[in-house]
Amino acid sequence: MSKIICISRQFGSKGHFIAKKFAESVCIPYYDKHIIDQAPEISGINSEILQKADEKTANPFLQPIYYEGFNNEYYGMNANDILFAIQKKIILECAKKSDCVIVGRCADYILREYKEHSIKSIFMSAPMELRIKNTMEIDTLTEKEASVKIRKSDKARSEYCNYYSGRDWGKPSNYDLCINTSNNDNEIIELMRFIYSNM
C-alpha cells in the first residue's frame, strides 16, 4: 500500500518548500506543478497554453480553446479540463509506483476512492504578513505587488478546487491536518515525518 501525502497551500506560505524538504528527508518522490511537463506530449496542446491553465478554471468571459487534435479522449474539451484529466492520470500513476508527496492539483480528491493507498491531506497556511514577506523575497516584488499576487493566486486555487472537487478550498474539515507554516520549518517536517511513519 502506497503512502501518499497530499499538500494544499496558501500562496506564499512556503508549503511547496516544506513539502519538498519533507520528501527529501524520508527519501520519497515529490511532485508539484512539473507534473504538467508531460501534458503537451500526451495531449498535443502547446505547453504555454497548458501552463496558463494550471490550477485554474476556464474564464467564461474569454473564448476558451477547445481541443481538436489527435486524441479522441479530449476532443471538444477546453485546455483547463484537458489538463486536469491528464494530471489525474499522472497522479494515479505516481501513486501506484511508490510512496510520494503531491502538492496541489486536487490530489487528495483524485485519490480518495483508491483504497489501495493510504492518503493524508494537509493544508498549509500562514499569516498574511509572513506570506507577503516570503513573496516579496522570492519573486522580488513590492509589498503591494506581493499582496495582489497572493490574493489573485489564492482566488484561482479556491475556484479550481471548488470547480473540480466541489469542496471549499482551505476549509479545515476537508483536510486531515492544517499547519501554520509560521512555525519552525524543522518542527513541521518532524511532525510530517511522524504522521508519515504512522500511516
Tab-separated table of C-alpha atoms in Angstrom:
chain	number	residue	atom	x	y	z
A	1	MET	CA	0.000	0.000	0.000
A	2	SER	CA	1.428	3.352	-1.066
A	3	LYS	CA	1.504	6.171	1.482
A	4	ILE	CA	0.661	9.491	-0.151
A	5	ILE	CA	0.938	12.920	1.463
A	6	CYS	CA	-1.204	15.477	-0.399
A	7	ILE	CA	-0.409	19.131	0.253
A	8	SER	CA	-2.697	22.098	-0.372
A	9	ARG	CA	-1.270	25.516	0.439
A	10	GLN	CA	-1.913	29.220	0.536
A	11	PHE	CA	0.303	31.196	-1.813
A	12	GLY	CA	3.406	32.458	-0.034
A	13	SER	CA	3.064	30.035	2.890
A	14	LYS	CA	6.183	28.091	1.810
A	15	GLY	CA	4.021	24.982	1.544
A	16	HIS	CA	5.843	23.649	-1.515
A	17	PHE	CA	9.258	24.306	0.074
A	18	ILE	CA	8.361	22.455	3.281
A	19	ALA	CA	6.743	19.616	1.331
A	20	LYS	CA	9.883	19.175	-0.768
A	21	LYS	CA	12.171	19.221	2.281
A	22	PHE	CA	9.969	16.612	3.958
A	23	ALA	CA	10.045	14.374	0.859
A	24	GLU	CA	13.834	14.628	0.768
A	25	SER	CA	14.057	13.785	4.476
A	26	VAL	CA	12.196	10.477	4.019
A	27	CYS	CA	13.606	9.779	0.523
A	28	ILE	CA	10.332	9.641	-1.402
A	29	PRO	CA	9.382	11.306	-4.710
A	30	TYR	CA	7.978	14.837	-4.727
A	31	TYR	CA	5.522	16.008	-7.379
A	32	ASP	CA	4.297	19.556	-7.964
A	33	LYS	CA	3.490	21.772	-10.958
A	34	HIS	CA	6.127	19.949	-13.003
A	35	ILE	CA	3.578	17.170	-13.376
A	36	ILE	CA	2.260	19.202	-16.297
A	37	ASP	CA	5.599	18.914	-18.132
A	38	GLN	CA	4.292	15.625	-19.581
A	39	ALA	CA	0.947	17.122	-20.621
A	40	PRO	CA	1.917	18.643	-24.024
A	41	GLU	CA	3.247	15.297	-25.262
A	42	ILE	CA	0.158	13.428	-24.046
A	43	SER	CA	-2.399	15.944	-25.338
A	44	GLY	CA	-0.701	17.580	-28.309
A	45	ILE	CA	-1.552	21.013	-26.888
A	46	ASN	CA	1.015	23.818	-26.774
A	47	SER	CA	2.839	23.862	-23.416
A	48	GLU	CA	2.299	27.630	-22.999
A	49	ILE	CA	-1.482	27.156	-23.147
A	50	LEU	CA	-1.328	24.368	-20.554
A	51	GLN	CA	0.943	26.406	-18.261
A	52	LYS	CA	-1.647	29.196	-18.246
A	53	ALA	CA	-4.382	26.664	-17.427
A	54	ASP	CA	-2.521	25.168	-14.449
A	55	GLU	CA	-4.670	25.163	-11.269
A	56	LYS	CA	-7.196	27.481	-12.909
A	57	THR	CA	-10.697	27.105	-14.281
A	58	ALA	CA	-11.660	28.319	-17.747
A	59	ASN	CA	-12.541	32.014	-17.887
A	60	PRO	CA	-16.207	32.259	-19.019
A	61	PHE	CA	-15.603	35.783	-20.351
A	62	LEU	CA	-12.856	34.710	-22.744
A	63	GLN	CA	-13.190	32.456	-25.749
A	64	PRO	CA	-11.897	29.101	-24.481
A	65	ILE	CA	-9.640	26.961	-26.626
A	66	TYR	CA	-11.242	23.619	-27.461
A	67	TYR	CA	-9.298	20.549	-28.430
A	68	GLU	CA	-9.472	19.261	-31.995
A	69	GLY	CA	-6.297	17.166	-32.016
A	70	PHE	CA	-5.371	13.525	-32.475
A	71	ASN	CA	-6.668	12.162	-29.153
A	72	ASN	CA	-10.417	11.476	-29.228
A	73	GLU	CA	-10.489	11.282	-25.429
A	74	TYR	CA	-10.013	15.063	-25.192
A	75	TYR	CA	-11.985	16.126	-28.270
A	76	GLY	CA	-14.171	19.174	-27.581
A	77	MET	CA	-12.713	19.824	-24.111
A	78	ASN	CA	-11.093	23.132	-23.134
A	79	ALA	CA	-7.425	23.325	-22.095
A	80	ASN	CA	-8.232	23.549	-18.365
A	81	ASP	CA	-10.332	20.367	-18.365
A	82	ILE	CA	-7.823	18.515	-20.517
A	83	LEU	CA	-5.012	19.468	-18.174
A	84	PHE	CA	-7.000	18.273	-15.151
A	85	ALA	CA	-7.752	14.948	-16.874
A	86	ILE	CA	-4.079	14.446	-17.757
A	87	GLN	CA	-2.903	15.409	-14.277
A	88	LYS	CA	-5.383	12.934	-12.802
A	89	LYS	CA	-3.871	10.129	-14.880
A	90	ILE	CA	-0.333	11.116	-13.908
A	91	ILE	CA	-1.244	11.408	-10.199
A	92	LEU	CA	-2.769	7.928	-10.226
A	93	GLU	CA	0.343	6.545	-11.943
A	94	CYS	CA	2.647	8.239	-9.408
A	95	ALA	CA	0.603	6.851	-6.517
A	96	LYS	CA	0.839	3.316	-7.912
A	97	LYS	CA	4.626	3.497	-8.231
A	98	SER	CA	5.602	4.339	-4.635
A	99	ASP	CA	5.059	6.490	-1.569
A	100	CYS	CA	5.212	10.153	-2.523
A	101	VAL	CA	4.295	13.771	-1.791
A	102	ILE	CA	1.961	15.570	-4.203
A	103	VAL	CA	1.448	19.331	-3.997
A	104	GLY	CA	-1.817	20.846	-5.231
A	105	ARG	CA	-3.867	19.681	-8.208
A	106	CYS	CA	-6.711	18.292	-6.009
A	107	ALA	CA	-4.599	15.163	-5.499
A	108	ASP	CA	-6.350	14.208	-2.243
A	109	TYR	CA	-9.727	14.400	-4.009
A	110	ILE	CA	-8.475	12.406	-7.015
A	111	LEU	CA	-7.085	9.630	-4.803
A	112	ARG	CA	-9.965	9.481	-2.312
A	113	GLU	CA	-11.634	6.398	-3.840
A	114	TYR	CA	-8.488	4.317	-4.236
A	115	LYS	CA	-8.372	2.166	-1.110
A	116	GLU	CA	-5.046	0.614	-2.079
A	117	HIS	CA	-3.389	3.869	-0.998
A	118	SER	CA	-3.102	5.430	2.446
A	119	ILE	CA	-3.759	9.156	1.988
A	120	LYS	CA	-3.177	12.108	4.306
A	121	SER	CA	-4.257	15.571	3.210
A	122	ILE	CA	-2.556	18.604	4.727
A	123	PHE	CA	-3.418	22.271	4.282
A	124	MET	CA	-0.600	24.767	4.882
A	125	SER	CA	-1.291	28.388	5.711
A	126	ALA	CA	0.430	31.376	7.304
A	127	PRO	CA	-0.433	34.920	8.437
A	128	MET	CA	-0.751	37.364	5.545
A	129	GLU	CA	2.184	39.499	6.688
A	130	LEU	CA	4.504	36.490	6.523
A	131	ARG	CA	3.139	35.407	3.158
A	132	ILE	CA	3.724	38.908	1.790
A	133	LYS	CA	7.287	38.904	3.162
A	134	ASN	CA	8.020	35.491	1.613
A	135	THR	CA	6.568	36.512	-1.755
A	136	MET	CA	8.485	39.795	-1.789
A	137	GLU	CA	11.754	37.932	-1.203
A	138	ILE	CA	11.170	35.035	-3.594
A	139	ASP	CA	9.632	36.982	-6.501
A	140	THR	CA	11.410	40.343	-5.909
A	141	LEU	CA	8.158	42.293	-5.611
A	142	THR	CA	6.997	45.349	-3.710
A	143	GLU	CA	4.658	44.840	-0.751
A	144	LYS	CA	1.659	45.931	-2.843
A	145	GLU	CA	2.612	43.687	-5.769
A	146	ALA	CA	3.101	40.718	-3.446
A	147	SER	CA	-0.269	41.300	-1.790
A	148	VAL	CA	-2.040	41.444	-5.166
A	149	LYS	CA	-0.298	38.275	-6.377
A	150	ILE	CA	-1.219	36.370	-3.194
A	151	ARG	CA	-4.888	37.309	-3.355
A	152	LYS	CA	-5.098	36.527	-7.061
A	153	SER	CA	-3.369	33.147	-6.643
A	154	ASP	CA	-5.476	32.140	-3.634
A	155	LYS	CA	-8.654	33.072	-5.518
A	156	ALA	CA	-7.612	30.945	-8.509
A	157	ARG	CA	-6.771	27.968	-6.287
A	158	SER	CA	-10.071	28.278	-4.439
A	159	GLU	CA	-12.070	28.387	-7.677
A	160	TYR	CA	-10.078	25.458	-9.098
A	161	CYS	CA	-10.670	23.297	-6.017
A	162	ASN	CA	-14.358	24.133	-5.874
A	163	TYR	CA	-14.888	23.504	-9.597
A	164	TYR	CA	-13.075	20.162	-9.829
A	165	SER	CA	-13.806	18.712	-6.384
A	166	GLY	CA	-16.964	20.506	-5.252
A	167	ARG	CA	-15.239	21.301	-1.947
A	168	ASP	CA	-14.252	24.535	-0.246
A	169	TRP	CA	-10.516	25.136	-0.545
A	170	GLY	CA	-8.914	25.829	2.844
A	171	LYS	CA	-11.905	24.641	4.887
A	172	PRO	CA	-10.353	22.732	7.845
A	173	SER	CA	-12.892	19.888	7.786
A	174	ASN	CA	-11.761	18.972	4.251
A	175	TYR	CA	-8.246	18.075	5.444
A	176	ASP	CA	-6.672	15.625	7.876
A	177	LEU	CA	-4.387	18.338	9.234
A	178	CYS	CA	-3.970	22.112	8.948
A	179	ILE	CA	-0.495	23.535	9.636
A	180	ASN	CA	0.548	27.115	10.329
A	181	THR	CA	3.858	27.432	8.481
A	182	SER	CA	4.959	30.448	10.507
A	183	ASN	CA	6.243	27.847	12.975
A	184	ASN	CA	9.758	26.407	12.731
A	185	ASP	CA	10.275	24.524	9.428
A	186	ASN	CA	12.172	21.688	11.083
A	187	GLU	CA	9.418	21.174	13.654
A	188	ILE	CA	6.824	20.993	10.879
A	189	ILE	CA	8.923	18.485	8.955
A	190	GLU	CA	9.330	16.360	12.099
A	191	LEU	CA	5.559	16.423	12.587
A	192	MET	CA	5.068	15.297	8.993
A	193	ARG	CA	7.635	12.536	9.463
A	194	PHE	CA	5.688	11.312	12.487
A	195	ILE	CA	2.424	11.327	10.536
A	196	TYR	CA	4.050	9.525	7.608
A	197	SER	CA	5.606	6.831	9.804
A	198	ASN	CA	2.204	6.103	11.350
A	199	MET	CA	0.141	5.919	8.168
